Coordinates of C-alpha atoms in Angstrom, one line a residue:
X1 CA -22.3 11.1 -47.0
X2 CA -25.4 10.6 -45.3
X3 CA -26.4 11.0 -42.0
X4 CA -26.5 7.4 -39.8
X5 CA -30.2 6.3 -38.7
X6 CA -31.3 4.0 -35.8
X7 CA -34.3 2.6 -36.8
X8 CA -34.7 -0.1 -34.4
X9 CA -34.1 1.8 -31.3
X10 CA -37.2 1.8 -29.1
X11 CA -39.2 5.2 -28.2
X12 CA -39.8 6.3 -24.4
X13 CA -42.5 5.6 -23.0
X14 CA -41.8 7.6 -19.9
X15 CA -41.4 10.8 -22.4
X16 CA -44.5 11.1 -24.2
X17 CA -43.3 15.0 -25.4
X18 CA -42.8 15.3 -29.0
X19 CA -39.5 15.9 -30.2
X20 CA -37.9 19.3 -28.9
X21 CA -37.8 21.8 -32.1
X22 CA -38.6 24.8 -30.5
X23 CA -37.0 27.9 -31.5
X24 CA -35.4 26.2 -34.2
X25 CA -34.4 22.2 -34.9
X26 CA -31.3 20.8 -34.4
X27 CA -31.1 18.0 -36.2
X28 CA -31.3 20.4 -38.9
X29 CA -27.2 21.8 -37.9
X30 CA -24.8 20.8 -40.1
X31 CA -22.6 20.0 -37.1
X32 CA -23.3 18.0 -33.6
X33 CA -25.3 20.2 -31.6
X34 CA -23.9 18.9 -28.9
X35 CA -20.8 21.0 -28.7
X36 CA -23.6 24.0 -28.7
X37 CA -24.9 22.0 -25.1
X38 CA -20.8 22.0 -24.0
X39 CA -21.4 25.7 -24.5
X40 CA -24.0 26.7 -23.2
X41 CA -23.9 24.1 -20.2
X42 CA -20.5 25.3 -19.1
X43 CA -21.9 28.6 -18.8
X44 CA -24.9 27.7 -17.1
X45 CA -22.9 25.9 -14.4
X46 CA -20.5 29.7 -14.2
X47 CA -24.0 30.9 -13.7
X48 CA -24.4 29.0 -10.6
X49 CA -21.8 31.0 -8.6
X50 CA -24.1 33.3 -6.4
X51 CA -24.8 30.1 -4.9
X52 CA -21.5 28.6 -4.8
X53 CA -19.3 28.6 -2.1
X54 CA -16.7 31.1 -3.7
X55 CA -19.5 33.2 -4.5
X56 CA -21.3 33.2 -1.0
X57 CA -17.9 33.6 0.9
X58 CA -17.1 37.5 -0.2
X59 CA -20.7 38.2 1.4
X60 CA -19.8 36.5 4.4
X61 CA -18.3 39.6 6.1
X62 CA -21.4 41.6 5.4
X63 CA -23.9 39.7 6.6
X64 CA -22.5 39.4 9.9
X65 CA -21.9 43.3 10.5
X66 CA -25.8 44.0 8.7
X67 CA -27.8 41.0 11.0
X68 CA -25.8 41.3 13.3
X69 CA -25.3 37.8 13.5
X70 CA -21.6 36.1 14.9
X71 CA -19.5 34.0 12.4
X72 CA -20.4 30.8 14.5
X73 CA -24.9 31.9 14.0
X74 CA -24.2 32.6 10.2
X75 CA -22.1 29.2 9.6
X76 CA -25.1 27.2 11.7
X77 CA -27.5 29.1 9.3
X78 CA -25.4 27.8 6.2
X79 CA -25.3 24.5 8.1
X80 CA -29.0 24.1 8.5
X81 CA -30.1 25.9 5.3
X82 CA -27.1 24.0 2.8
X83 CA -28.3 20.4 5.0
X84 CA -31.9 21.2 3.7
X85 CA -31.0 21.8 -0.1
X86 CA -29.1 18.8 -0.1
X87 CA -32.1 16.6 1.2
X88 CA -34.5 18.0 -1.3
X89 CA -31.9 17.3 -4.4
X90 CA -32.3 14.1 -4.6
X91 CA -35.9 14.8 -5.7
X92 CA -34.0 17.7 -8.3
X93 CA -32.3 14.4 -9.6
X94 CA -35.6 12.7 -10.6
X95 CA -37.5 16.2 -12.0
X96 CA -34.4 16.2 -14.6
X97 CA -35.5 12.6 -15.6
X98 CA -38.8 13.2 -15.6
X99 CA -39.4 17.0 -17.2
X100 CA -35.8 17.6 -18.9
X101 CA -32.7 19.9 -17.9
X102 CA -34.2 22.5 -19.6
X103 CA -37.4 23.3 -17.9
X104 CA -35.7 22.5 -14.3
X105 CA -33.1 24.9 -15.0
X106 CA -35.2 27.8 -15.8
X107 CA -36.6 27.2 -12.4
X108 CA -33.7 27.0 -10.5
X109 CA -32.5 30.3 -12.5
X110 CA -35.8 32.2 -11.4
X111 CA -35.3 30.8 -7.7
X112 CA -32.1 32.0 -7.6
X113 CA -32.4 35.1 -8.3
X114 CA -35.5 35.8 -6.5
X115 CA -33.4 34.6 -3.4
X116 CA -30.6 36.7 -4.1
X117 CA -32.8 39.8 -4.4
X118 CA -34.2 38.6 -0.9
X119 CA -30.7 38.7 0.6
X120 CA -29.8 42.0 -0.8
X121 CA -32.9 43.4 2.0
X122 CA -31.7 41.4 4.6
X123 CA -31.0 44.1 8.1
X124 CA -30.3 43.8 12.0
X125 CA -32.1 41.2 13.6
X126 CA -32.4 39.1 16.3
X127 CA -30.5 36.3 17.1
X128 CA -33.7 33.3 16.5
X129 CA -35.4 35.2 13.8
X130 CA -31.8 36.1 11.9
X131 CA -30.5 32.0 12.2
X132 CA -34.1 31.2 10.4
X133 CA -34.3 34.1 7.9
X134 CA -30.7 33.3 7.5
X135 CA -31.0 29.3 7.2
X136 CA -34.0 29.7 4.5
X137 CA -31.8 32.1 2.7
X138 CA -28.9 29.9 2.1
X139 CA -31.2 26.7 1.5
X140 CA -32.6 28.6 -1.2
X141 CA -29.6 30.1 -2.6
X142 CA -27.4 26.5 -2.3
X143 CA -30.6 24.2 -3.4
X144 CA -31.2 26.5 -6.7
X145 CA -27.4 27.8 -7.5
X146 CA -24.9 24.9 -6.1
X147 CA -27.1 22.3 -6.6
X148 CA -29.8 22.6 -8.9
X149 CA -28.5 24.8 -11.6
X150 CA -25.2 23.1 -11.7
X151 CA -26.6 19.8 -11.3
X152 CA -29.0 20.2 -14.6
X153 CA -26.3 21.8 -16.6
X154 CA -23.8 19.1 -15.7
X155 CA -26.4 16.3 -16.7
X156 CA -27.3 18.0 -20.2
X157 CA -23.8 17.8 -21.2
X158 CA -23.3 14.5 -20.0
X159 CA -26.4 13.2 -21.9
X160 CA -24.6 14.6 -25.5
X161 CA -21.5 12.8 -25.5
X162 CA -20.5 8.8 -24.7
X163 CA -17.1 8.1 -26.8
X164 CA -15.5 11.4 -25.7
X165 CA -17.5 12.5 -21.9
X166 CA -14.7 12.5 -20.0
X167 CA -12.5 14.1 -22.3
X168 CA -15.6 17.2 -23.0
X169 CA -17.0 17.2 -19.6
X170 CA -12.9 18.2 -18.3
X171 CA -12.4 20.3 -21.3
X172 CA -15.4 22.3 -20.0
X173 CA -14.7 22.3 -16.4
X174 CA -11.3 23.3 -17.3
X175 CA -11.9 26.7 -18.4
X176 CA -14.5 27.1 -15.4
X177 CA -11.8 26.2 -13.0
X178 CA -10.3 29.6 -13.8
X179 CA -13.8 30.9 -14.1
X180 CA -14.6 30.4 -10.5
X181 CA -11.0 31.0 -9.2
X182 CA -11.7 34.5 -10.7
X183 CA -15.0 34.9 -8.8
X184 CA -14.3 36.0 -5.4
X185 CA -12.2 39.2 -6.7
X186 CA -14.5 39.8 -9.4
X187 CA -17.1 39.8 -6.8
X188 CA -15.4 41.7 -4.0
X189 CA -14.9 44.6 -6.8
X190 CA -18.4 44.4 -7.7
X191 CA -19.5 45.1 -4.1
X192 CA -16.7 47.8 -4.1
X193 CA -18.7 49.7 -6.4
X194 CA -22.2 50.1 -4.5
X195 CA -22.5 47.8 -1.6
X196 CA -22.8 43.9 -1.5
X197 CA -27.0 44.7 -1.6
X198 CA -26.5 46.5 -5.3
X199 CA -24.4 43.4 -6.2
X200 CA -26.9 41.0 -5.2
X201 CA -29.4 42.6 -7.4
X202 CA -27.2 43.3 -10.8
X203 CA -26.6 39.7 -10.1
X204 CA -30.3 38.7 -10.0
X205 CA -30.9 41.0 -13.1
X206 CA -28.4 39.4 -14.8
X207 CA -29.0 35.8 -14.3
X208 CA -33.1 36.4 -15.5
X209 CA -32.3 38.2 -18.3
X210 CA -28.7 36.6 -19.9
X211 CA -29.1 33.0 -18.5
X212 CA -32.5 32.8 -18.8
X213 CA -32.5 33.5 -22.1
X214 CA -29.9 31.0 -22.9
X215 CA -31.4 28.6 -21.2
X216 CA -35.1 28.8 -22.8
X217 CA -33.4 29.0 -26.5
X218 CA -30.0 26.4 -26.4
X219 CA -30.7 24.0 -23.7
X220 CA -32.0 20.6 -25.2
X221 CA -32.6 17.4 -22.7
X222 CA -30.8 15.1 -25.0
X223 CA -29.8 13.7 -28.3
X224 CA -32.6 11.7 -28.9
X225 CA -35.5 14.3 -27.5
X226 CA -34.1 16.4 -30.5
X227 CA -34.4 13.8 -33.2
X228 CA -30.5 13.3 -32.7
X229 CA -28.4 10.0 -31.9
X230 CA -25.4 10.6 -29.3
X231 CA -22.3 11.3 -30.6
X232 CA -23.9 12.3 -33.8
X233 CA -26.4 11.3 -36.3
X234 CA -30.4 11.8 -37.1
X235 CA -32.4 9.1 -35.9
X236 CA -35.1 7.9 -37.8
X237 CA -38.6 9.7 -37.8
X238 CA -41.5 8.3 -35.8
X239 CA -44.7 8.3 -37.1
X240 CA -45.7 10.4 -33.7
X241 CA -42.6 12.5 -34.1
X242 CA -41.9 10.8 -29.9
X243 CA -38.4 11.1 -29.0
X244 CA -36.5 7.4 -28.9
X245 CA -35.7 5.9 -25.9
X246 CA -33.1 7.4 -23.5
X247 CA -30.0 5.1 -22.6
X248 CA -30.3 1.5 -22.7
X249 CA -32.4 -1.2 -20.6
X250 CA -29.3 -3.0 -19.2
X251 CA -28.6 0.8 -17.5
X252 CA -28.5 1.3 -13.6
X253 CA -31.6 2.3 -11.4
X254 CA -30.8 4.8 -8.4
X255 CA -31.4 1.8 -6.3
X256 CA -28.3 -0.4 -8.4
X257 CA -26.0 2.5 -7.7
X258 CA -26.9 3.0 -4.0
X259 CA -26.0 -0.8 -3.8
X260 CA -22.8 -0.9 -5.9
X261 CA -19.2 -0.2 -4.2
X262 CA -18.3 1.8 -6.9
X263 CA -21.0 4.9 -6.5
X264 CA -19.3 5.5 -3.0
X265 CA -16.1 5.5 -4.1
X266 CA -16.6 8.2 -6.5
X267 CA -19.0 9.7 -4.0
X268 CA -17.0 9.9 -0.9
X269 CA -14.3 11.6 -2.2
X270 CA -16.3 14.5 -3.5
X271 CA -18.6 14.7 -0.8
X272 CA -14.9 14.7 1.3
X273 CA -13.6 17.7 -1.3
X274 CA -17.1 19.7 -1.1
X275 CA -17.1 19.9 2.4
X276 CA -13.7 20.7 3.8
X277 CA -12.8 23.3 0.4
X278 CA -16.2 24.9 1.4
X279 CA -15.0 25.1 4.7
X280 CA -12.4 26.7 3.4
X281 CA -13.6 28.9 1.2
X282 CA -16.3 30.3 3.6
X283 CA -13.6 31.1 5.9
X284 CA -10.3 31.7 4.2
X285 CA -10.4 35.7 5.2
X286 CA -10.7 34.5 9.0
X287 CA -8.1 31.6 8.4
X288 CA -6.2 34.0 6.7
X289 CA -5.9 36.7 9.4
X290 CA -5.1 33.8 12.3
X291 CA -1.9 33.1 9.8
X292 CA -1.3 36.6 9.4
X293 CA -1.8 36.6 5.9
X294 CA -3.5 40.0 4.3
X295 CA -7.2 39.5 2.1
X296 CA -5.7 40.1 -1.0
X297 CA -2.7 37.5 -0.8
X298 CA -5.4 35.1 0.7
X299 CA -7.9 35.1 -1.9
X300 CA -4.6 35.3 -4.8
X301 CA -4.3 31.2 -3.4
X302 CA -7.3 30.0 -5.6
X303 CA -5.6 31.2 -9.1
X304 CA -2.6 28.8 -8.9
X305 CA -4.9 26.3 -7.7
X306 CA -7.0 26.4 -11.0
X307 CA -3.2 26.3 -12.7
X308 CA -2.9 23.2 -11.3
X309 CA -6.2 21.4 -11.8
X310 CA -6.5 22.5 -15.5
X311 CA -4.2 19.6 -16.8
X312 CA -5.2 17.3 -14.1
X313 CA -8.6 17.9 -15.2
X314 CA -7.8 17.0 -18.6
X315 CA -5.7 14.1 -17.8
X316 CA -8.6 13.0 -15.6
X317 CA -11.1 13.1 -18.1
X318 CA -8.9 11.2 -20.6
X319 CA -8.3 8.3 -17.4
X320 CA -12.0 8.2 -17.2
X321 CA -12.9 7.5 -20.8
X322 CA -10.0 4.7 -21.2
X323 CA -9.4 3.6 -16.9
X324 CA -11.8 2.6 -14.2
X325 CA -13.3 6.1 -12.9
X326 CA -12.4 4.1 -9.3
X327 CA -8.6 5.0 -9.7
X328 CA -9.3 8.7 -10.6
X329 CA -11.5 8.7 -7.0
X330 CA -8.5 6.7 -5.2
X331 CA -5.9 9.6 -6.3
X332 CA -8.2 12.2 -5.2
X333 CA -8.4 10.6 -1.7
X334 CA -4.7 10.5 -1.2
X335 CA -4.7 14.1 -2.6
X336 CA -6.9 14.9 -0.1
X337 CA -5.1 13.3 3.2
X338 CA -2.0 15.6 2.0
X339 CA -3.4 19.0 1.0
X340 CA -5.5 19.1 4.3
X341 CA -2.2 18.6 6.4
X342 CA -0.4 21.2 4.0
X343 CA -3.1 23.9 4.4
X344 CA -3.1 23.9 8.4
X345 CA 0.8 24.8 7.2
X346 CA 0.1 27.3 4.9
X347 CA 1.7 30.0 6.1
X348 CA 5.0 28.3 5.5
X349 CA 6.3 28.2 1.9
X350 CA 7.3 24.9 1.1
X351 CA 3.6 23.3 2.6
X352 CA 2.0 26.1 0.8
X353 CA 3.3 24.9 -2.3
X354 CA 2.4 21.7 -1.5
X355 CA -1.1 23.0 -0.7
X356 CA -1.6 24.4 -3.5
X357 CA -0.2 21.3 -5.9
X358 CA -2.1 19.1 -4.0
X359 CA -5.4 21.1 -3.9
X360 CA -5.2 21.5 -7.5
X361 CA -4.9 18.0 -7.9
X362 CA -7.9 16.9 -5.5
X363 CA -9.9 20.0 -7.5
X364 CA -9.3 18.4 -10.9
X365 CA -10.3 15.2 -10.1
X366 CA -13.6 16.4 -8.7
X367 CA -14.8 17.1 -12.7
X368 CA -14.5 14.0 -14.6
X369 CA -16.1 12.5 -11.6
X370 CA -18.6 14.7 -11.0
X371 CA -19.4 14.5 -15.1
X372 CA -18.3 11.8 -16.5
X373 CA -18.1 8.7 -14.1
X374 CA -22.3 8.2 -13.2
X375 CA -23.2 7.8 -16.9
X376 CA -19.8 5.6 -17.8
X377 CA -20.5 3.3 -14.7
X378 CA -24.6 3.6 -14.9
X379 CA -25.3 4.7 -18.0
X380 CA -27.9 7.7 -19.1
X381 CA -31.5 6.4 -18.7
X382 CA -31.6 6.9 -14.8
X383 CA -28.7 9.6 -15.0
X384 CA -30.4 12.5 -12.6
X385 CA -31.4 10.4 -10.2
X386 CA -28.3 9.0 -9.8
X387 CA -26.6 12.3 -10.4
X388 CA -28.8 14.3 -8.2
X389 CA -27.9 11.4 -5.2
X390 CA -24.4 12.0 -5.5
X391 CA -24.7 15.9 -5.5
X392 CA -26.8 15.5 -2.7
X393 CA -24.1 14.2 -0.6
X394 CA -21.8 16.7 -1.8
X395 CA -23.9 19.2 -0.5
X396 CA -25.0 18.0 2.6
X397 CA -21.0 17.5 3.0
X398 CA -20.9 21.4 2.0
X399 CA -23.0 22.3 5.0
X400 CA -21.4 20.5 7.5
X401 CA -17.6 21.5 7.0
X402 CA -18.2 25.4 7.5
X403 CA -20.2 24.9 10.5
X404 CA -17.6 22.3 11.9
X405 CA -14.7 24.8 11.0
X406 CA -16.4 27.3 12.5
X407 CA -17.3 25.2 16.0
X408 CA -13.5 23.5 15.8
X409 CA -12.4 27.7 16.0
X410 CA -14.2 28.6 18.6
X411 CA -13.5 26.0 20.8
X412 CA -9.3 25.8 19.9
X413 CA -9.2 29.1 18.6
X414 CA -8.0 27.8 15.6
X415 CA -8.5 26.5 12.3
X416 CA -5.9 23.6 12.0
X417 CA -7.6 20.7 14.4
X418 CA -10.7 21.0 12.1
X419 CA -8.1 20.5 9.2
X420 CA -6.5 17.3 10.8
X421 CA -10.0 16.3 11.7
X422 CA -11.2 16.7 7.7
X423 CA -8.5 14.1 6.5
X424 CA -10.5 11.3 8.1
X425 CA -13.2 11.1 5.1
X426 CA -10.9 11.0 2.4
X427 CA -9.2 8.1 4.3
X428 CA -12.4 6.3 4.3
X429 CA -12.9 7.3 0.6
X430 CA -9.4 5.9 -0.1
X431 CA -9.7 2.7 1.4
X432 CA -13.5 2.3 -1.0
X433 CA -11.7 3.1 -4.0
X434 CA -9.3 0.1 -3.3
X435 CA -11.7 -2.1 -2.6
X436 CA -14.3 -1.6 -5.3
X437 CA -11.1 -1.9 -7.7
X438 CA -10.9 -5.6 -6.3
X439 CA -14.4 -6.4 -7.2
X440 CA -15.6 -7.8 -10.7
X441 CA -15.9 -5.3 -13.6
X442 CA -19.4 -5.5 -14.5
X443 CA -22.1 -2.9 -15.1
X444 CA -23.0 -2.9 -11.6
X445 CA -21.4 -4.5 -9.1
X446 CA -23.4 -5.3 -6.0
X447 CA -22.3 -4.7 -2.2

C-alpha cells in the first residue's frame, strides 16, 4: 500500500535547511524512524548522568576531602552554579527551535565532557577561589548534562510521536528509571577502580566518542525536517527539497503557556520533585549516617523506587494520551506531601515502605509530564521554548533544595525540618492542578 502524502501542508519558513539526509535518508526505512529517535533519545538522556544528580552525588565525598571545601561551601557552589544553568536554559529551549536537537546536543555532549575532564584536576584550595571554581564547575556540568542534553533528547522524541507520546515517551523513561537507579553503584565501582579523577575522564572519553557518535549519525530534529509526516508517512516533495512546516499555527507561543494555569500545574510539581529528590540524592550518605543506616543499604533505596515508578510510568503515560495531563500533576502533588513526611521516617519500616511507594509514584509521574504533556497541551511548533522554560524551573528548583538541606542541617543538625519544610511546594502544586482542572478545556487557557 502506498505511503500517505500531505501535500497541502505549508513549508517553514523559520527553517530554511534542506531536508536532513545526511548519512543516509530516512524516509527511505521501511519502518517509522521514529522508534530509531525512541532509541537513540533514551540513551542520550542515560548519557546525561555525569551531570545528573545521581551521578554528581557519589563524587560528593571526594570533592570535599580534595578542595578542601565543607559540605555546606560545596552545596552553596551547587547552589550558585545549578541557579546559573537553569537561567541560561531557557535560551537552550529556543536554540532547539531554532538550529535542531541534533546540533545542540553535540554541543552540550562536547561541554560536558570537557567539564568533566576539568573536575577530574580539581585540588586543595581556598575557601573564595574553591566556591567559584566549584560554582562554574557544576553550572557547567548541570547546564550541559541535566539540562541541556536531556532537554534536547527529551524534545526529539517528543517531536516523532502525537497519537501514542505519552504511551513512548513512559515506555522510554521506564527502562531509564532502572537505568539511573543503577548509576550511583555503577559509579561508586568505577571510582573503586582508580580514583573518582580516572572516572571523570573514562567518562568524558566515553561520552565524545560513543554519544557523539550517535548523536551526529541517528539524531534527526523531526518528522517533517526528514521528509517524514508524524506518526508515519512520506510527505510530499518540495520543489526546494525545504522541510514542511513544524506543528500547526493554532499551537502555543512561550508567552501562551507562561499565561495559561495549566503550564504551572504540570510545572510546579516537577520543579517540587527536582528539588527536594536532588536534595536528597546529593545527600542521602550524610542522611543516611544521621539515621544510622550503612552506604550500601542507603544507596540499595533507589532500586525499589524504580520498581515502583516503572508501571506508574506506564500508566501515566497511557492517562496522558486519553486524561487531562492536569490530573497526572495533581496525583504527583499529593505523592509528594506524603513521601516527604515518610522519608524524615525512613529509618522505620513501615514509613520506609511508604517512602519508597510513594517516591516511586511521584518519580513516575515526573516522565509523561516532563515528555508528553508540553506538546499535548501546546503543541510542537514552539515545543523547546516551552520545554526549555519548564526545565528551567526544574533546575533552578535542583539548586536550591541541596543547598537548603544542607543550611536546614547545620542549623537543626538534622535533615527532617528541611523535609517538613519541602512539602510546602507540592501543596501549592496541588491546589494548581485543581484549579486549572476547573477552567475551560481549550488549547490554551488564559490566567
Amino acid at each position: 500500500m502506498a505511503a500517505p502524502t500531505l501535500s497541502d501542508a505549508k513549508r517553514g519558513a523559520s527553517n530554511n535547511r534542506p531536508i536532513d539526509r545526511w548519512p543516509f535518508d530516512p524516509s527511505r526505512f521501511r519502518f517509522y524512524y521514529g522508534w530509531v529517535v525512541l532509541v537513540v533519545g533514551s540513551i542520550g538522556v542515560l548519557a546525561s548522568v555525569p551531570g545528573q544528580t545521581a551521578g554528581v552525588s557519589v563524587f560528593t565525598d571526594h570533592l570535599t576531602e580534595t578542595t578542601g571545601l565543607s559540605r555546606l561551601q560545596l552545596s552553596i557552589s551547587y547552589l550558585i552554579g545549578t541557579g546559573s544553568s537553569g537561567f541560561l536554559l531557557p535560551r537552550g529551549g529556543r536554540a532547539i527551535d531554532r538550529y535542531g536537537s541534533r546540533r545542540v546536543a553535540l554541543g552540550a555532549i562536547v561541554g560536558l565532557a570537557v567539564t568533566l575532564l576539568g573536575l577530574s584536576a580539581v585540588g586543595p584550595m581556598s575557601t573564595g577561589v574553591g566556591i567559584a571554581a566549584m560554582s562554574l564547575g557544576f553550572g557547567c556540568l548541570r547546564f550541559t548534562g541535566q539540562g541541556l542534553l536531556t532537554l534536547t533528547s527529551r524534545t526529539m522524541i517528543s517531536q516523532w510521536f502525537e497519537r501514542r507520546r505519552g504511551v513512548v515517551t513512559s515506555s522510554s523513561n521506564a527502562v531509564m528509571s532502572f537505568a539511573f537507579a543503577s548509576s550511583p553503584a555503577i559509579l561508586l565501582a568505577l571510582i573503586e577502580l582508580d580514583g573518582f579523577r580516572t572516572a571523570w575522564r573514562a567518562l568524558a572519553i566515553g561520552l565524545v566518542v560513543v554519544m557523539g557518535t550517535i548523536v551526529a549519525v541517528f539524531y534527526r530534529d523531526s518528522p517533517e525536517s526528514s521528509g517524514l509526516i508524524i506518526d508515519g508517512g512520506v510527505a510530499e516533495q518540495q520543489a526546494d527539497d525545504t522541510p514542511l512546516l513544524i506543528g500547526s499555527d493554532s499551537d502555543g507561543t512561550r508567552a501562551d503557556a507562561v499565561a495559561d494555569l495549566r503550564f504551572w500545574a504540570i510545572t510546579i510539581p516537577v520543579m517540587a520533585m527536582a528539588s527536594t529528590s536532588t536534595a536528597l540524592t546529593f545527600h542521602i550518605l550524610d542522611y543516611g549516617e544521621e539515621l544510622g543506616i550503612s552506604d550500601d543499604r542507603i544507596v540499595r533505596i533507589f532500586l525499589p523506587i524504580a520498581f515502583v515508578s516503572v508501571p506508574v510510568t506506564l500508566l501515566g503515560g497511557w492517562l496522558v494520551d486519553r486524561l487531562s495531563p492536569i490530573v497526572v500533576a495533581g496525583v504527583m502533588s499529593a505523592a509528594q506531601i506524603v513521601m516527604y513526611l515518610a522519608v524524615s521516617m525512613l529509618d522505620r519500616p513501615i514509613a520506609a515502605i511508604v517512602a519508597i511507594a510513594t517516591w516511586g509514584v511521584a518519580q513516575g509521574c515526573y516522565a509523561p509530564i516532563t515528555s508528553a504533556a508540553i506538546p499535548r497541551l501546546f503543541g510542537r511548533r514552539h515545543l523547546g521554548s516551552i520545554a526549555g522554560l519548564q526545565m528551567s524551573a526544574m533546575v533552578i528548583g535542583s539548586a536550591i533544595g541541596p543547598a537548603l538541606f544542607a543550611l536546614v542541617d547545620s542549623v537543626a543538625d538534622s535533615y527532617r525540618p528541611a523535609l517538613w519544610i519541602s512539602v510546602i511546594l507540592p501543596a501549592v502544586g496541588l491546589a494548581t492542578a485543581f484549579a486549572a482542572s476547573r477552567g475551560p478545556d481549550s488549547r490554551v487557557v488564559k490566567v
